[in-house]
GROMACS .gro file of C-alpha atoms in nm:
model
  279
    1MET     CA    1  10.064  13.950   8.235
    2HIS     CA    2  10.006  13.613   8.069
    3ILE     CA    3  10.381  13.566   8.030
    4LEU     CA    4  10.426  13.646   8.400
    5MET     CA    5  10.177  13.373   8.491
    6ILE     CA    6  10.357  13.121   8.272
    7LEU     CA    7  10.697  13.211   8.416
    8SER     CA    8  10.561  13.192   8.772
    9ALA     CA    9  10.417  12.844   8.713
   10LEU     CA   10  10.739  12.722   8.552
   11THR     CA   11  10.948  12.868   8.835
   12VAL     CA   12  10.739  12.699   9.105
   13ALA     CA   13  10.740  12.369   8.914
   14TYR     CA   14  11.116  12.377   8.859
   15TRP     CA   15  11.183  12.475   9.221
   16MET     CA   16  10.968  12.195   9.361
   17ARG     CA   17  11.135  11.933   9.144
   18SER     CA   18  11.481  12.072   9.221
   19GLU     CA   19  11.410  12.038   9.593
   20SER     CA   20  11.332  11.666   9.550
   21THR     CA   21  11.583  11.464   9.748
   22LYS     CA   22  11.592  11.103   9.858
   23ILE     CA   23  11.263  11.057  10.041
   24GLN     CA   24  11.266  10.864  10.367
   25GLY     CA   25  10.994  10.715  10.584
   26ASN     CA   26  10.746  10.430  10.571
   27TRP     CA   27  10.553  10.328  10.261
   28ASN     CA   28  10.271  10.578  10.315
   29GLU     CA   29  10.505  10.875  10.379
   30ARG     CA   30  10.721  10.795  10.079
   31TRP     CA   31  10.418  10.746   9.855
   32GLN     CA   32  10.253  11.074   9.950
   33LYS     CA   33  10.571  11.284   9.926
   34THR     CA   34  10.681  11.128   9.598
   35LEU     CA   35  10.338  11.150   9.437
   36PHE     CA   36  10.299  11.515   9.540
   37LEU     CA   37  10.640  11.617   9.404
   38PHE     CA   38  10.580  11.421   9.085
   39LEU     CA   39  10.221  11.527   9.013
   40PHE     CA   40  10.182  11.881   9.150
   41PRO     CA   41  10.422  12.062   8.907
   42PRO     CA   42  10.260  11.932   8.583
   43LEU     CA   43   9.914  11.990   8.730
   44LEU     CA   44  10.006  12.351   8.812
   45ILE     CA   45  10.141  12.409   8.460
   46PHE     CA   46   9.834  12.246   8.306
   47MET     CA   47   9.590  12.457   8.509
   48THR     CA   48   9.785  12.774   8.423
   49ASP     CA   49   9.752  12.694   8.052
   50ILE     CA   50   9.380  12.623   8.094
   51ALA     CA   51   9.335  12.956   8.274
   52LEU     CA   52   9.512  13.145   7.993
   53LEU     CA   53   9.299  12.965   7.737
   54CYS     CA   54   8.983  13.075   7.923
   55MET     CA   55   9.104  13.437   7.929
   56GLY     CA   56   9.154  13.457   7.555
   57PRO     CA   57   9.423  13.641   7.357
   58GLN     CA   58   9.313  13.997   7.441
   59GLY     CA   59   9.204  14.195   7.744
   60LYS     CA   60   9.332  14.345   8.068
   61MET     CA   61   9.433  14.187   8.397
   62GLY     CA   62   9.520  14.381   8.710
   63GLY     CA   63   9.525  14.699   8.503
   64LEU     CA   64   9.788  14.556   8.264
   65GLN     CA   65   9.727  14.485   7.899
   66THR     CA   66   9.752  14.120   7.797
   67GLY     CA   67   9.876  14.013   7.456
   68CYS     CA   68   9.832  13.708   7.239
   69PHE     CA   69  10.186  13.574   7.282
   70GLY     CA   70  10.116  13.411   7.618
   71TYR     CA   71   9.788  13.277   7.482
   72VAL     CA   72   9.967  13.117   7.187
   73LEU     CA   73  10.225  12.962   7.421
   74ALA     CA   74   9.951  12.816   7.640
   75LEU     CA   75   9.765  12.686   7.335
   76GLY     CA   76  10.085  12.523   7.205
   77ALA     CA   77  10.155  12.362   7.544
   78LEU     CA   78   9.801  12.221   7.563
   79ALA     CA   79   9.833  12.088   7.207
   80PHE     CA   80  10.156  11.912   7.304
   81ILE     CA   81   9.988  11.767   7.615
   82ALA     CA   82   9.693  11.640   7.409
   83ILE     CA   83   9.916  11.489   7.138
   84SER     CA   84  10.128  11.320   7.407
   85CYS     CA   85   9.816  11.161   7.555
   86ILE     CA   86   9.707  11.034   7.212
   87LYS     CA   87  10.057  10.896   7.145
   88LEU     CA   88  10.070  10.706   7.475
   89ALA     CA   89   9.711  10.584   7.428
   90VAL     CA   90   9.800  10.441   7.085
   91GLU     CA   91  10.110  10.269   7.225
   92GLY     CA   92   9.904  10.133   7.513
   93TRP     CA   93   9.638  10.007   7.273
   94GLN     CA   94   9.907   9.834   7.066
   95SER     CA   95  10.041   9.669   7.381
   96ILE     CA   96   9.692   9.550   7.473
   97GLN     CA   97   9.632   9.422   7.120
   98SER     CA   98   9.954   9.222   7.132
   99THR     CA   99   9.829   9.035   7.437
  100ARG     CA  100   9.523   8.923   7.241
  101ASN     CA  101   9.756   8.732   7.012
  102CYS     CA  102   9.874   8.528   7.310
  103LEU     CA  103   9.708   8.193   7.371
  104PRO     CA  104   9.443   8.196   7.645
  105ALA     CA  105   9.478   7.937   7.922
  106ASN     CA  106   9.332   7.840   8.255
  107ILE     CA  107   9.606   7.785   8.514
  108ALA     CA  108   9.526   7.704   8.875
  109GLY     CA  109   9.177   7.844   8.822
  110GLN     CA  110   9.313   8.169   8.679
  111ARG     CA  111   9.235   8.289   8.326
  112VAL     CA  112   9.564   8.406   8.173
  113ARG     CA  113   9.731   8.477   7.842
  114VAL     CA  114  10.050   8.283   7.768
  115LEU     CA  115  10.335   8.475   7.606
  116ASN     CA  116  10.554   8.267   7.372
  117THR     CA  117  10.898   8.344   7.516
  118ARG     CA  118  11.153   8.169   7.735
  119ALA     CA  119  11.201   8.487   7.939
  120LEU     CA  120  11.042   8.497   8.284
  121PHE     CA  121  10.754   8.742   8.269
  122ALA     CA  122  10.434   8.799   8.466
  123GLY     CA  123  10.227   9.113   8.445
  124GLN     CA  124   9.888   9.276   8.420
  125ILE     CA  125   9.846   9.436   8.077
  126GLY     CA  126   9.549   9.657   8.001
  127PHE     CA  127   9.371   9.966   8.126
  128TRP     CA  128   9.087   9.946   8.381
  129GLN     CA  129   9.030   9.572   8.327
  130PRO     CA  130   9.379   9.433   8.254
  131GLN     CA  131   9.459   9.074   8.161
  132LEU     CA  132   9.716   8.862   8.339
  133VAL     CA  133   9.996   8.760   8.101
  134LEU     CA  134  10.249   8.488   8.187
  135SER     CA  135  10.538   8.367   7.975
  136GLU     CA  136  10.600   8.004   7.886
  137GLY     CA  137  10.942   8.033   8.049
  138LEU     CA  138  10.780   8.137   8.377
  139LEU     CA  139  10.533   7.849   8.369
  140GLN     CA  140  10.814   7.601   8.302
  141THR     CA  141  11.048   7.743   8.570
  142LEU     CA  142  10.829   7.819   8.872
  143THR     CA  143  10.673   7.559   9.096
  144PRO     CA  144  10.294   7.561   9.154
  145GLU     CA  145  10.353   7.719   9.498
  146GLN     CA  146  10.566   7.995   9.345
  147LEU     CA  147  10.307   8.053   9.074
  148GLU     CA  148  10.051   8.107   9.347
  149THR     CA  149  10.262   8.391   9.487
  150VAL     CA  150  10.285   8.545   9.139
  151PHE     CA  151   9.907   8.532   9.108
  152ALA     CA  152   9.873   8.700   9.448
  153HIS     CA  153  10.115   8.979   9.353
  154GLU     CA  154   9.941   9.047   9.023
  155GLN     CA  155   9.604   9.041   9.197
  156GLY     CA  156   9.740   9.326   9.407
  157HIS     CA  157   9.803   9.528   9.090
  158PHE     CA  158   9.450   9.451   8.974
  159HIS     CA  159   9.305   9.546   9.313
  160TYR     CA  160   9.471   9.890   9.307
  161ARG     CA  161   9.408   9.939   8.932
  162ASP     CA  162   9.777  10.013   8.883
  163THR     CA  163   9.765   9.985   8.503
  164PHE     CA  164   9.495  10.254   8.489
  165TRP     CA  165   9.650  10.504   8.731
  166PHE     CA  166  10.006  10.459   8.607
  167PHE     CA  167   9.897  10.528   8.251
  168TRP     CA  168   9.803  10.880   8.359
  169LEU     CA  169  10.115  10.916   8.574
  170GLY     CA  170  10.319  10.801   8.274
  171TRP     CA  171  10.152  11.077   8.073
  172ALA     CA  172  10.265  11.332   8.333
  173ARG     CA  173  10.613  11.181   8.318
  174PHE     CA  174  10.628  11.215   7.939
  175CYS     CA  175  10.505  11.576   7.940
  176THR     CA  176  10.747  11.692   8.212
  177ALA     CA  177  11.058  11.494   8.119
  178TRP     CA  178  11.238  11.830   8.096
  179LEU     CA  179  11.185  11.902   8.467
  180PRO     CA  180  11.460  11.789   8.709
  181ASN     CA  181  11.425  11.459   8.894
  182THR     CA  182  11.134  11.341   8.679
  183GLU     CA  183  11.288  11.001   8.613
  184ALA     CA  184  11.406  10.955   8.972
  185LEU     CA  185  11.058  11.028   9.108
  186TRP     CA  186  10.901  10.799   8.848
  187GLN     CA  187  11.128  10.510   8.943
  188GLU     CA  188  11.043  10.569   9.309
  189LEU     CA  189  10.670  10.556   9.230
  190VAL     CA  190  10.713  10.231   9.035
  191THR     CA  191  10.907  10.080   9.325
  192LEU     CA  192  10.641  10.187   9.575
  193ARG     CA  193  10.374  10.043   9.348
  194GLU     CA  194  10.555   9.709   9.350
  195LEU     CA  195  10.603   9.725   9.727
  196ARG     CA  196  10.229   9.779   9.767
  197ALA     CA  197  10.151   9.477   9.549
  198ASP     CA  198  10.412   9.275   9.744
  199LEU     CA  199  10.243   9.369  10.074
  200TYR     CA  200   9.904   9.274   9.931
  201ALA     CA  201  10.040   8.935   9.825
  202ALA     CA  202  10.232   8.878  10.150
  203SER     CA  203   9.905   8.890  10.343
  204ARG     CA  204   9.777   8.597  10.137
  205VAL     CA  205  10.080   8.378  10.057
  206ASP     CA  206  10.419   8.291  10.207
  207PRO     CA  207  10.642   8.603  10.179
  208LEU     CA  208  10.955   8.385  10.146
  209LEU     CA  209  10.813   8.208   9.842
  210LEU     CA  210  10.716   8.544   9.693
  211ALA     CA  211  11.072   8.669   9.748
  212GLU     CA  212  11.206   8.362   9.566
  213SER     CA  213  10.971   8.420   9.273
  214LEU     CA  214  11.067   8.787   9.261
  215LEU     CA  215  11.438   8.707   9.248
  216LEU     CA  216  11.385   8.463   8.961
  217VAL     CA  217  11.170   8.700   8.755
  218ALA     CA  218  11.387   9.006   8.822
  219SER     CA  219  11.693   8.819   8.692
  220THR     CA  220  11.565   8.848   8.333
  221PRO     CA  221  11.506   9.170   8.135
  222SER     CA  222  11.152   9.295   8.082
  223VAL     CA  223  10.979   9.184   7.763
  224SER     CA  224  10.694   9.440   7.770
  225SER     CA  225  10.647   9.817   7.756
  226GLU     CA  226  10.578  10.006   8.077
  227ILE     CA  227  10.263  10.155   7.923
  228CYS     CA  228   9.947   9.986   8.056
  229CYS     CA  229  10.162   9.718   8.216
  230ALA     CA  230  10.228   9.629   8.581
  231ALA     CA  231  10.482   9.347   8.593
  232LEU     CA  232  10.625   9.150   8.885
  233GLY     CA  233  10.987   9.246   8.818
  234SER     CA  234  10.932   9.597   8.680
  235SER     CA  235  11.133   9.792   8.938
  236SER     CA  236  11.501   9.863   8.876
  237SER     CA  237  11.768   9.632   9.013
  238ASP     CA  238  11.891   9.883   9.271
  239ARG     CA  239  11.542   9.881   9.430
  240LEU     CA  240  11.513   9.501   9.433
  241GLU     CA  241  11.694   9.474   9.767
  242GLN     CA  242  11.442   9.690   9.952
  243ARG     CA  243  11.154   9.484   9.811
  244ILE     CA  244  11.316   9.164   9.936
  245GLU     CA  245  11.385   9.321  10.276
  246ALA     CA  246  11.023   9.436  10.303
  247LEU     CA  247  10.903   9.082  10.233
  248LEU     CA  248  11.134   8.936  10.497
  249GLU     CA  249  11.017   9.181  10.762
  250GLU     CA  250  10.687   9.178  10.950
  251PRO     CA  251  10.416   9.251  10.688
  252GLN     CA  252  10.274   9.601  10.727
  253PRO     CA  253   9.920   9.697  10.623
  254VAL     CA  254   9.890   9.949  10.342
  255PRO     CA  255   9.720  10.268  10.476
  256GLN     CA  256   9.397  10.389  10.317
  257SER     CA  257   9.376  10.707  10.110
  258ASN     CA  258   9.412  11.029  10.307
  259LEU     CA  259   9.158  11.296  10.210
  260GLN     CA  260   9.377  11.569  10.361
  261PHE     CA  261   9.660  11.467  10.129
  262TRP     CA  262   9.445  11.502   9.817
  263LYS     CA  263   9.322  11.843   9.933
  264SER     CA  264   9.679  11.973   9.900
  265PHE     CA  265   9.647  11.939   9.521
  266LEU     CA  266   9.377  12.208   9.523
  267LEU     CA  267   9.660  12.463   9.537
  268ALA     CA  268   9.741  12.374   9.176
  269PHE     CA  269   9.400  12.515   9.075
  270LEU     CA  270   9.486  12.866   9.201
  271PRO     CA  271   9.563  12.993   8.846
  272MET     CA  272   9.194  12.941   8.763
  273VAL     CA  273   9.107  13.206   9.024
  274THR     CA  274   9.290  13.468   8.813
  275VAL     CA  275   9.030  13.428   8.536
  276ILE     CA  276   8.782  13.641   8.732
  277PHE     CA  277   9.031  13.932   8.732
  278HIS     CA  278   9.060  13.923   8.352
  279THR     CA  279   8.848  14.167   8.155
   0.00000   0.00000   0.00000
């Protein structure tokens, strides 16, 4: 019976990811659909493993005898998930530590860390309280007005705590890399994250200047890991055009969180209900 639960969860997860196609709509529709397709499958698998762990290796369920094989599989999957989290946390900590080696500075009233490289880089690096890191090349290339747009964009990342939330999403990405469309959905989420920060900045600075800054920064390769980092030019080049177009259009407000949307994730907790039928 345990094996049947595992196979059912894997089948649903694989089917959902296989059904992922190019998602259309406004920012809010794309964000909700992409996040659901990205996050629900690993959450379902995780809750199934937790349920099997709670049941134990022996017993009966629905009149059928349960063995230890499914329990061992669930235990192994949870061990992999835990080790993956530790691995990403260590890499994130190393990334954060590297920023502490950068010289602190006060630029236009903003406390930043200056990265010693000619590449154009601007990003928030950290966890819940990230630090703004700018490269020397960026400071030498951009005008004070363009720097102001960079500050506004990165403030958007700080406002939405993108480094914190995308650490956990990156964990889900790492654990389910074997599922179809994982990378495509991840890239879509990163692009939508950048669009949200662009919209936040566009309500405070000139969108045209922000578009200019974005084009300059996106022209150079990234100099930082994606872990615990939210950078101005972090989306792929094929998504750059839609970010520029969004900045040139009439700025749209970012909708608030929808409680009904988050309720849909409760379906992933259904495997926990099966624990009460286990004896």
